[in-house]
mmCIF file of C-alpha atoms and ligand atoms in Angstrom:
data_model
loop_
_atom_site.group_PDB
_atom_site.id
_atom_site.type_symbol
_atom_site.label_atom_id
_atom_site.label_comp_id
_atom_site.label_asym_id
_atom_site.label_seq_id
_atom_site.Cartn_x
_atom_site.Cartn_y
_atom_site.Cartn_z
ATOM 1 C CA MET A 1 54.087 48.453 135.985
ATOM 2 C CA ALA A 2 52.593 51.778 136.092
ATOM 3 C CA LYS A 3 53.057 53.568 139.253
ATOM 4 C CA LYS A 4 49.900 54.189 141.310
ATOM 5 C CA SER A 5 48.951 57.893 141.184
ATOM 6 C CA LYS A 6 49.079 59.458 144.637
ATOM 7 C CA GLN A 7 47.197 62.764 143.309
ATOM 8 C CA SER A 8 44.026 63.001 144.938
ATOM 9 C CA LYS A 9 41.058 64.934 143.130
ATOM 10 C CA ILE A 10 40.514 68.356 144.484
ATOM 11 C CA LEU A 11 37.131 68.460 145.693
ATOM 12 C CA PRO A 12 34.917 71.740 144.857
ATOM 13 C CA ILE A 13 34.444 74.627 147.074
ATOM 14 C CA TYR A 14 30.569 74.815 148.205
ATOM 15 C CA ILE A 15 29.295 78.285 148.415
ATOM 16 C CA LEU A 16 26.081 78.264 150.344
ATOM 17 C CA ASN A 17 23.370 81.145 150.430
ATOM 18 C CA GLY A 18 20.741 81.623 152.660
ATOM 19 C CA PRO A 19 17.326 83.174 152.606
ATOM 20 C CA ASN A 20 16.482 85.970 150.465
ATOM 21 C CA LEU A 21 19.503 86.353 148.764
ATOM 22 C CA ASN A 22 17.694 85.527 145.578
ATOM 23 C CA LEU A 23 16.482 88.851 145.368
ATOM 24 C CA LEU A 24 19.931 90.336 145.234
ATOM 25 C CA GLY A 25 20.051 93.081 142.775
ATOM 26 C CA HIS A 26 16.452 93.486 142.536
ATOM 27 C CA ARG A 27 15.434 94.863 145.731
ATOM 28 C CA GLU A 28 17.348 97.194 148.267
ATOM 29 C CA PRO A 29 20.484 97.920 145.839
ATOM 30 C CA GLU A 30 21.350 100.954 148.445
ATOM 31 C CA VAL A 31 22.397 98.113 150.823
ATOM 32 C CA TYR A 32 23.154 94.972 148.953
ATOM 33 C CA GLY A 33 24.473 96.408 145.594
ATOM 34 C CA THR A 34 23.102 95.879 142.165
ATOM 35 C CA THR A 35 25.064 92.416 141.589
ATOM 36 C CA THR A 36 22.596 89.423 140.897
ATOM 37 C CA LEU A 37 23.356 86.183 142.671
ATOM 38 C CA ALA A 38 23.346 84.630 139.248
ATOM 39 C CA GLN A 39 26.424 87.204 138.655
ATOM 40 C CA ILE A 40 28.046 86.393 141.829
ATOM 41 C CA GLU A 41 27.845 82.620 140.827
ATOM 42 C CA GLN A 42 29.475 83.162 137.571
ATOM 43 C CA MET A 43 32.430 85.820 139.169
ATOM 44 C CA CYS A 44 33.129 82.993 141.797
ATOM 45 C CA ALA A 45 33.344 80.352 139.216
ATOM 46 C CA ALA A 46 35.544 82.318 137.219
ATOM 47 C CA GLN A 47 37.903 83.228 140.209
ATOM 48 C CA ALA A 48 38.037 79.707 141.243
ATOM 49 C CA ARG A 49 39.019 78.420 138.072
ATOM 50 C CA SER A 50 41.707 81.068 138.193
ATOM 51 C CA HIS A 51 43.071 79.050 141.123
ATOM 52 C CA GLY A 52 42.491 75.685 139.530
ATOM 53 C CA LEU A 53 39.356 74.807 141.681
ATOM 54 C CA SER A 54 35.859 74.307 140.996
ATOM 55 C CA ILE A 55 32.536 75.587 142.782
ATOM 56 C CA VAL A 56 29.297 74.092 143.692
ATOM 57 C CA PHE A 57 26.648 77.090 144.159
ATOM 58 C CA HIS A 58 23.499 76.875 146.096
ATOM 59 C CA GLN A 59 20.882 79.203 147.618
ATOM 60 C CA SER A 60 18.102 78.310 149.645
ATOM 61 C CA ASN A 61 15.658 79.988 151.864
ATOM 62 C CA LEU A 62 14.966 76.970 154.029
ATOM 63 C CA GLU A 63 17.052 76.165 157.077
ATOM 64 C CA GLY A 64 16.939 72.485 156.915
ATOM 65 C CA GLU A 65 18.043 72.597 153.025
ATOM 66 C CA ILE A 66 21.054 74.577 154.106
ATOM 67 C CA VAL A 67 21.661 71.792 156.962
ATOM 68 C CA ASP A 68 21.499 69.178 154.051
ATOM 69 C CA GLN A 69 23.967 71.272 152.015
ATOM 70 C CA LEU A 70 26.373 71.259 154.834
ATOM 71 C CA GLN A 71 25.953 67.771 155.667
ATOM 72 C CA GLU A 72 26.709 66.780 151.889
ATOM 73 C CA ALA A 73 29.635 69.015 152.092
ATOM 74 C CA ARG A 74 31.154 66.781 154.742
ATOM 75 C CA THR A 75 32.132 64.365 152.102
ATOM 76 C CA SER A 76 32.022 66.370 148.993
ATOM 77 C CA ALA A 77 33.394 69.577 149.389
ATOM 78 C CA GLY A 78 37.032 70.755 149.812
ATOM 79 C CA ALA A 79 35.943 73.989 151.641
ATOM 80 C CA VAL A 80 33.031 75.683 152.194
ATOM 81 C CA ILE A 81 31.790 79.298 151.721
ATOM 82 C CA ILE A 82 28.508 80.182 153.232
ATOM 83 C CA ASN A 83 26.614 83.470 153.540
ATOM 84 C CA PRO A 84 23.973 82.544 156.076
ATOM 85 C CA ALA A 85 21.993 85.486 155.637
ATOM 86 C CA GLY A 86 19.659 85.947 158.310
ATOM 87 C CA TYR A 87 19.813 82.396 159.501
ATOM 88 C CA GLY A 88 23.365 83.383 160.952
ATOM 89 C CA HIS A 89 21.847 85.334 163.436
ATOM 90 C CA THR A 90 19.351 82.757 164.478
ATOM 91 C CA SER A 91 20.258 79.194 163.603
ATOM 92 C CA ILE A 92 22.314 77.003 165.883
ATOM 93 C CA ALA A 93 21.122 74.032 163.491
ATOM 94 C CA ILE A 94 23.480 75.668 161.121
ATOM 95 C CA LEU A 95 26.192 76.219 163.523
ATOM 96 C CA ASP A 96 26.152 72.569 164.734
ATOM 97 C CA THR A 97 26.636 71.429 161.026
ATOM 98 C CA ILE A 98 29.201 73.752 160.496
ATOM 99 C CA GLN A 99 31.154 72.353 163.491
ATOM 100 C CA THR A 100 31.024 68.745 162.048
ATOM 101 C CA LEU A 101 33.224 69.898 159.114
ATOM 102 C CA LYS A 102 37.022 69.272 158.899
ATOM 103 C CA VAL A 103 37.544 71.612 155.903
ATOM 104 C CA PRO A 104 37.801 75.130 155.665
ATOM 105 C CA VAL A 105 34.819 77.376 156.242
ATOM 106 C CA ILE A 106 34.393 80.964 155.402
ATOM 107 C CA GLU A 107 31.753 83.307 156.273
ATOM 108 C CA VAL A 108 30.531 85.793 153.893
ATOM 109 C CA HIS A 109 28.679 89.045 154.328
ATOM 110 C CA LEU A 110 27.895 91.342 151.658
ATOM 111 C CA SER A 111 27.469 94.263 154.239
ATOM 112 C CA ASN A 112 29.413 94.841 157.696
ATOM 113 C CA ILE A 113 26.776 93.446 160.093
ATOM 114 C CA HIS A 114 28.411 95.615 162.891
ATOM 115 C CA ARG A 115 27.672 99.029 161.151
ATOM 116 C CA ARG A 116 24.095 97.793 161.079
ATOM 117 C CA GLU A 117 21.034 97.034 163.678
ATOM 118 C CA PRO A 118 22.227 95.676 166.872
ATOM 119 C CA TYR A 119 20.292 92.497 166.257
ATOM 120 C CA ARG A 120 22.526 91.936 163.312
ATOM 121 C CA HIS A 121 25.969 91.880 165.453
ATOM 122 C CA LEU A 122 25.800 88.403 166.485
ATOM 123 C CA SER A 123 26.730 85.884 164.267
ATOM 124 C CA TYR A 124 26.510 81.935 165.458
ATOM 125 C CA VAL A 125 27.946 81.174 162.341
ATOM 126 C CA SER A 126 31.054 82.901 162.970
ATOM 127 C CA LYS A 127 31.826 80.744 165.965
ATOM 128 C CA GLY A 128 32.571 77.594 163.643
ATOM 129 C CA ALA A 129 33.911 79.886 160.776
ATOM 130 C CA THR A 130 37.610 79.651 159.994
ATOM 131 C CA GLY A 131 37.486 83.131 158.693
ATOM 132 C CA ILE A 132 35.149 86.027 158.062
ATOM 133 C CA VAL A 133 34.773 88.367 154.933
ATOM 134 C CA MET A 134 32.180 91.391 155.351
ATOM 135 C CA GLY A 135 31.381 94.753 153.953
ATOM 136 C CA LEU A 136 33.087 94.335 150.738
ATOM 137 C CA GLY A 137 29.864 93.467 148.866
ATOM 138 C CA ALA A 138 29.782 90.747 145.906
ATOM 139 C CA GLN A 139 33.998 91.004 146.036
ATOM 140 C CA GLY A 140 33.777 89.368 149.431
ATOM 141 C CA TYR A 141 32.989 85.996 147.879
ATOM 142 C CA LEU A 142 36.231 86.469 145.771
ATOM 143 C CA ARG A 143 38.113 87.375 148.650
ATOM 144 C CA ALA A 144 36.771 84.221 150.448
ATOM 145 C CA ILE A 145 37.896 82.178 147.450
ATOM 146 C CA ASP A 146 41.472 83.537 147.357
ATOM 147 C CA ALA A 147 41.497 82.762 151.066
ATOM 148 C CA ILE A 148 40.367 79.222 150.536
ATOM 149 C CA ALA A 149 42.871 78.753 147.480
ATOM 150 C CA ASP A 150 45.941 80.269 150.112
ATOM 151 C CA ILE A 151 44.845 77.910 152.906
ATOM 152 C CA LEU A 152 44.412 74.673 150.664
ATOM 153 C CA LYS A 153 47.989 75.627 149.118
ATOM 154 C CA ARG A 154 49.320 75.648 152.462
ATOM 155 C CA THR A 155 47.825 72.357 153.862
ATOM 156 C CA LYS A 156 48.258 70.154 151.146
HETATM 157 O O1 CA2 B 1 25.244 91.256 154.578
HETATM 158 C C1 CA2 B 1 24.701 90.257 154.153
HETATM 159 O O2 CA2 B 1 25.378 89.555 153.734
HETATM 160 C C2 CA2 B 1 23.588 89.713 155.157
HETATM 161 O O3 CA2 B 1 24.292 88.376 155.314
HETATM 162 C C3 CA2 B 1 22.545 89.682 154.336
HETATM 163 C C4 CA2 B 1 20.966 89.438 154.961
HETATM 164 C C5 CA2 B 1 21.135 89.867 156.355
HETATM 165 O O4 CA2 B 1 20.139 89.379 156.835
HETATM 166 C C6 CA2 B 1 22.070 89.746 156.961
HETATM 167 O O5 CA2 B 1 22.031 90.382 158.200
HETATM 168 C C7 CA2 B 1 23.588 90.170 156.397
HETATM 169 C C8 CA2 B 1 20.043 89.708 154.175
HETATM 170 C C9 CA2 B 1 19.990 89.110 152.643
HETATM 171 C C10 CA2 B 1 18.740 89.602 152.018
HETATM 172 O O6 CA2 B 1 19.286 89.879 150.709
HETATM 173 C C11 CA2 B 1 18.531 90.585 150.439
HETATM 174 C C12 CA2 B 1 18.576 91.282 148.773
HETATM 175 C C13 CA2 B 1 17.962 91.883 148.079
HETATM 176 C C14 CA2 B 1 16.458 92.558 148.919
HETATM 177 C C15 CA2 B 1 16.463 92.101 150.234
HETATM 178 C C16 CA2 B 1 16.998 91.378 150.915
#
């Protein structure tokens, strides 16, 4: 009789992006760079593939939609990367949902929020994050994927 395989399916990394990140590469390149969100998605897919992983990539301007995507991640994601954008500084609802997750969560910001206006220095999301990458531009997403690959390898 064939042995039952113990190999479990590796769930995708959910990469969630908050409000206005759909404008990346088109406005304020001096602050956020010239890479578009579509290019970041492609770069993330390639980086995940290099680690044998896959991604589900979303952007939303709506807080409730991000909460819904995080709730979906509870059962469908192996890890989460989130750039909450402006909601990081305001949304206890997004933090509450992140705190229900049992998988690694990496918060990403393109800019170093501590070098910017004081109202950007607090991120509620950070309280629920496993780790944070900021100030590295679009490369920050790739470093977050590397960190997740490393965490998943060590906790397998
Ligand atoms: O540095 C980051 O990644 C931020 O999360 C970006 C947010 C900002 O509110 C956070 O403080 C830091 C803003 C995203 C808006 O992106 C734009 C892109 C192009 C043009 C205008 C906004």
